Amino acid sequence: MRDGQMIVLADIAASTLGIALLLLTIVYAGFGTRTVEPTTRERLESQDIAQAFKPVTAAPLSANTMIQHLHGRSRASPDGTRSIEVFADRIELRLTGINGAVEAIVLQRDASDFGSRLNAALSDAAWREKPVPLFLFSNQLFNVVYDAVAQRGIEIAILNIPRALVGRDSSGNTGWSRSFSVILKKDQPVEAFTNDLASLLAGEEPATQPRQANTGAGENAGSGGVFGFGEGITQRVFNLYDRVIAFLSSLGIGLLLISAAALILVTEWRHKARG
């Protein structure tokens, strides 16, 4: 091969080496846990600093209390059960009536009558009869709700919803996950509900029919316990996929780097040998 041709190949190899280094940098910069992109409505918006960072003091809840509140959100909830669900774009006030009939008041954040409807809905004295579970999916409207309930003397129990119980509907709205919704639709005692919840947080899909209660299952549901906030099975699949793609990309780019560097070295060696 002529020297001119070798020089051209060396230039091409040098360019290839630079591109490979750039690709390798991009791969490692983008490597990490895959997360679900929020909708436009759920992106952080500018808020008044004093309002956004106002501290709230609340007594921690025991695991049993949290399970009781979540069970109260299910089909087996007793008549008169009330709850508040706080999302980034809306607030839902729920009341279980006679024979399990559920009345839900949905207050959209962007509605012009948002504040007045919230105040009117919470003015019912029944909200003050016993602690009301507040299921927190997003912090963006939390202070609004907290101020409203505090002004009316409503006692709340705050539950931050773990990621394994959060999902999106076909419209992209945040809500309960499909798997947890299956559990909520079952009319089963709290022990069986606890077993289903522990299995779901451990990454298992719930059975569509109520299972028999096993009071020992909650103790063996994994090192994180029932509220261990473990990753769901879908998230783990995404993480494994990301790692495999990153490894294969790194391997391919690494081979490209070695080949380009070897070609440059051979070209320089032959050029010096003939010189």
PDB file of N, CA and C in Angstrom, residues 83-122:
ATOM      1  N   SER A  83     -61.598  10.527  52.254  1.00  0.00           N
ATOM      2  CA  SER A  83     -60.177  10.636  51.965  1.00  0.00           C
ATOM      3  C   SER A  83     -59.935  11.799  51.009  1.00  0.00           C
ATOM      4  N   ILE A  84     -58.686  12.260  50.997  1.00  0.00           N
ATOM      5  CA  ILE A  84     -58.262  13.335  50.101  1.00  0.00           C
ATOM      6  C   ILE A  84     -57.064  12.838  49.310  1.00  0.00           C
ATOM      7  N   GLU A  85     -57.095  13.025  47.991  1.00  0.00           N
ATOM      8  CA  GLU A  85     -55.981  12.636  47.129  1.00  0.00           C
ATOM      9  C   GLU A  85     -55.452  13.889  46.438  1.00  0.00           C
ATOM     10  N   VAL A  86     -54.156  14.147  46.612  1.00  0.00           N
ATOM     11  CA  VAL A  86     -53.540  15.366  46.099  1.00  0.00           C
ATOM     12  C   VAL A  86     -52.593  15.020  44.957  1.00  0.00           C
ATOM     13  N   PHE A  87     -52.883  15.544  43.771  1.00  0.00           N
ATOM     14  CA  PHE A  87     -52.053  15.352  42.587  1.00  0.00           C
ATOM     15  C   PHE A  87     -51.452  16.703  42.183  1.00  0.00           C
ATOM     16  N   ALA A  88     -50.657  16.686  41.135  1.00  0.00           N
ATOM     17  CA  ALA A  88     -50.051  17.937  40.683  1.00  0.00           C
ATOM     18  C   ALA A  88     -51.070  18.854  40.020  1.00  0.00           C
ATOM     19  N   ASP A  89     -52.084  18.270  39.374  1.00  0.00           N
ATOM     20  CA  ASP A  89     -53.031  19.067  38.591  1.00  0.00           C
ATOM     21  C   ASP A  89     -54.439  19.099  39.169  1.00  0.00           C
ATOM     22  N   ARG A  90     -54.665  18.363  40.273  1.00  0.00           N
ATOM     23  CA  ARG A  90     -56.032  18.284  40.796  1.00  0.00           C
ATOM     24  C   ARG A  90     -56.030  17.762  42.228  1.00  0.00           C
ATOM     25  N   ILE A  91     -57.177  17.913  42.868  1.00  0.00           N
ATOM     26  CA  ILE A  91     -57.435  17.349  44.197  1.00  0.00           C
ATOM     27  C   ILE A  91     -58.734  16.558  44.101  1.00  0.00           C
ATOM     28  N   GLU A  92     -58.747  15.362  44.675  1.00  0.00           N
ATOM     29  CA  GLU A  92     -59.956  14.539  44.679  1.00  0.00           C
ATOM     30  C   GLU A  92     -60.397  14.288  46.121  1.00  0.00           C
ATOM     31  N   LEU A  93     -61.621  14.652  46.415  1.00  0.00           N
ATOM     32  CA  LEU A  93     -62.225  14.398  47.722  1.00  0.00           C
ATOM     33  C   LEU A  93     -63.200  13.241  47.564  1.00  0.00           C
ATOM     34  N   ARG A  94     -63.026  12.179  48.351  1.00  0.00           N
ATOM     35  CA  ARG A  94     -63.818  10.968  48.173  1.00  0.00           C
ATOM     36  C   ARG A  94     -64.587  10.644  49.453  1.00  0.00           C
ATOM     37  N   LEU A  95     -65.833  10.230  49.270  1.00  0.00           N
ATOM     38  CA  LEU A  95     -66.702   9.826  50.373  1.00  0.00           C
ATOM     39  C   LEU A  95     -67.388   8.520  49.997  1.00  0.00           C
ATOM     40  N   THR A  96     -67.208   7.510  50.859  1.00  0.00           N
ATOM     41  CA  THR A  96     -67.879   6.229  50.656  1.00  0.00           C
ATOM     42  C   THR A  96     -69.233   6.267  51.349  1.00  0.00           C
ATOM     43  N   GLY A  97     -70.290   6.129  50.577  1.00  0.00           N
ATOM     44  CA  GLY A  97     -71.634   6.197  51.123  1.00  0.00           C
ATOM     45  C   GLY A  97     -72.195   4.838  51.454  1.00  0.00           C
ATOM     46  N   ILE A  98     -73.500   4.757  51.469  1.00  0.00           N
ATOM     47  CA  ILE A  98     -74.191   3.511  51.820  1.00  0.00           C
ATOM     48  C   ILE A  98     -73.952   2.457  50.742  1.00  0.00           C
ATOM     49  N   ASN A  99     -73.689   1.205  51.198  1.00  0.00           N
ATOM     50  CA  ASN A  99     -73.462   0.056  50.298  1.00  0.00           C
ATOM     51  C   ASN A  99     -72.260   0.264  49.382  1.00  0.00           C
ATOM     52  N   GLY A 100     -71.291   1.024  49.846  1.00  0.00           N
ATOM     53  CA  GLY A 100     -70.053   1.173  49.093  1.00  0.00           C
ATOM     54  C   GLY A 100     -70.091   2.162  47.954  1.00  0.00           C
ATOM     55  N   ALA A 101     -71.179   2.883  47.794  1.00  0.00           N
ATOM     56  CA  ALA A 101     -71.248   3.880  46.720  1.00  0.00           C
ATOM     57  C   ALA A 101     -70.276   5.020  47.023  1.00  0.00           C
ATOM     58  N   VAL A 102     -69.490   5.398  46.027  1.00  0.00           N
ATOM     59  CA  VAL A 102     -68.437   6.393  46.223  1.00  0.00           C
ATOM     60  C   VAL A 102     -68.806   7.692  45.514  1.00  0.00           C
ATOM     61  N   GLU A 103     -68.733   8.772  46.257  1.00  0.00           N
ATOM     62  CA  GLU A 103     -68.918  10.096  45.676  1.00  0.00           C
ATOM     63  C   GLU A 103     -67.549  10.773  45.617  1.00  0.00           C
ATOM     64  N   ALA A 104     -67.162  11.207  44.449  1.00  0.00           N
ATOM     65  CA  ALA A 104     -65.847  11.833  44.264  1.00  0.00           C
ATOM     66  C   ALA A 104     -66.022  13.256  43.743  1.00  0.00           C
ATOM     67  N   ILE A 105     -65.398  14.196  44.414  1.00  0.00           N
ATOM     68  CA  ILE A 105     -65.381  15.588  43.970  1.00  0.00           C
ATOM     69  C   ILE A 105     -63.987  15.876  43.427  1.00  0.00           C
ATOM     70  N   VAL A 106     -63.894  16.147  42.145  1.00  0.00           N
ATOM     71  CA  VAL A 106     -62.612  16.400  41.491  1.00  0.00           C
ATOM     72  C   VAL A 106     -62.463  17.894  41.260  1.00  0.00           C
ATOM     73  N   LEU A 107     -61.418  18.468  41.830  1.00  0.00           N
ATOM     74  CA  LEU A 107     -61.152  19.905  41.712  1.00  0.00           C
ATOM     75  C   LEU A 107     -59.903  20.105  40.869  1.00  0.00           C
ATOM     76  N   GLN A 108     -60.090  20.607  39.647  1.00  0.00           N
ATOM     77  CA  GLN A 108     -58.968  20.843  38.752  1.00  0.00           C
ATOM     78  C   GLN A 108     -58.227  22.116  39.145  1.00  0.00           C
ATOM     79  N   ARG A 109     -56.921  22.025  39.167  1.00  0.00           N
ATOM     80  CA  ARG A 109     -56.093  23.151  39.604  1.00  0.00           C
ATOM     81  C   ARG A 109     -56.318  24.400  38.773  1.00  0.00           C
ATOM     82  N   ASP A 110     -56.530  24.229  37.475  1.00  0.00           N
ATOM     83  CA  ASP A 110     -56.644  25.373  36.571  1.00  0.00           C
ATOM     84  C   ASP A 110     -58.041  25.993  36.563  1.00  0.00           C
ATOM     85  N   ALA A 111     -59.001  25.379  37.253  1.00  0.00           N
ATOM     86  CA  ALA A 111     -60.376  25.898  37.245  1.00  0.00           C
ATOM     87  C   ALA A 111     -60.453  27.219  37.996  1.00  0.00           C
ATOM     88  N   SER A 112     -61.263  28.111  37.494  1.00  0.00           N
ATOM     89  CA  SER A 112     -61.383  29.431  38.118  1.00  0.00           C
ATOM     90  C   SER A 112     -62.016  29.359  39.504  1.00  0.00           C
ATOM     91  N   ASP A 113     -62.863  28.348  39.736  1.00  0.00           N
ATOM     92  CA  ASP A 113     -63.539  28.215  41.024  1.00  0.00           C
ATOM     93  C   ASP A 113     -62.868  27.175  41.922  1.00  0.00           C
ATOM     94  N   PHE A 114     -61.599  26.899  41.672  1.00  0.00           N
ATOM     95  CA  PHE A 114     -60.874  25.860  42.424  1.00  0.00           C
ATOM     96  C   PHE A 114     -60.935  26.121  43.927  1.00  0.00           C
ATOM     97  N   GLY A 115     -60.539  27.332  44.348  1.00  0.00           N
ATOM     98  CA  GLY A 115     -60.499  27.644  45.770  1.00  0.00           C
ATOM     99  C   GLY A 115     -61.857  27.625  46.434  1.00  0.00           C
ATOM    100  N   SER A 116     -62.855  28.193  45.800  1.00  0.00           N
ATOM    101  CA  SER A 116     -64.187  28.263  46.398  1.00  0.00           C
ATOM    102  C   SER A 116     -64.817  26.880  46.513  1.00  0.00           C
ATOM    103  N   ARG A 117     -64.613  26.022  45.519  1.00  0.00           N
ATOM    104  CA  ARG A 117     -65.170  24.669  45.584  1.00  0.00           C
ATOM    105  C   ARG A 117     -64.475  23.833  46.657  1.00  0.00           C
ATOM    106  N   LEU A 118     -63.169  24.030  46.824  1.00  0.00           N
ATOM    107  CA  LEU A 118     -62.439  23.311  47.872  1.00  0.00           C
ATOM    108  C   LEU A 118     -62.963  23.710  49.247  1.00  0.00           C
ATOM    109  N   ASN A 119     -63.116  25.011  49.464  1.00  0.00           N
ATOM    110  CA  ASN A 119     -63.617  25.487  50.750  1.00  0.00           C
ATOM    111  C   ASN A 119     -65.035  25.004  51.017  1.00  0.00           C
ATOM    112  N   ALA A 120     -65.859  25.004  49.997  1.00  0.00           N
ATOM    113  CA  ALA A 120     -67.246  24.562  50.162  1.00  0.00           C
ATOM    114  C   ALA A 120     -67.312  23.069  50.480  1.00  0.00           C
ATOM    115  N   ALA A 121     -66.478  22.284  49.793  1.00  0.00           N
ATOM    116  CA  ALA A 121     -66.505  20.836  50.005  1.00  0.00           C
ATOM    117  C   ALA A 121     -66.040  20.456  51.401  1.00  0.00           C
ATOM    118  N   LEU A 122     -65.068  21.183  51.941  1.00  0.00           N
ATOM    119  CA  LEU A 122     -64.520  20.857  53.255  1.00  0.00           C
ATOM    120  C   LEU A 122     -65.315  21.472  54.402  1.00  0.00           C
TER     121      LEU A 122
END
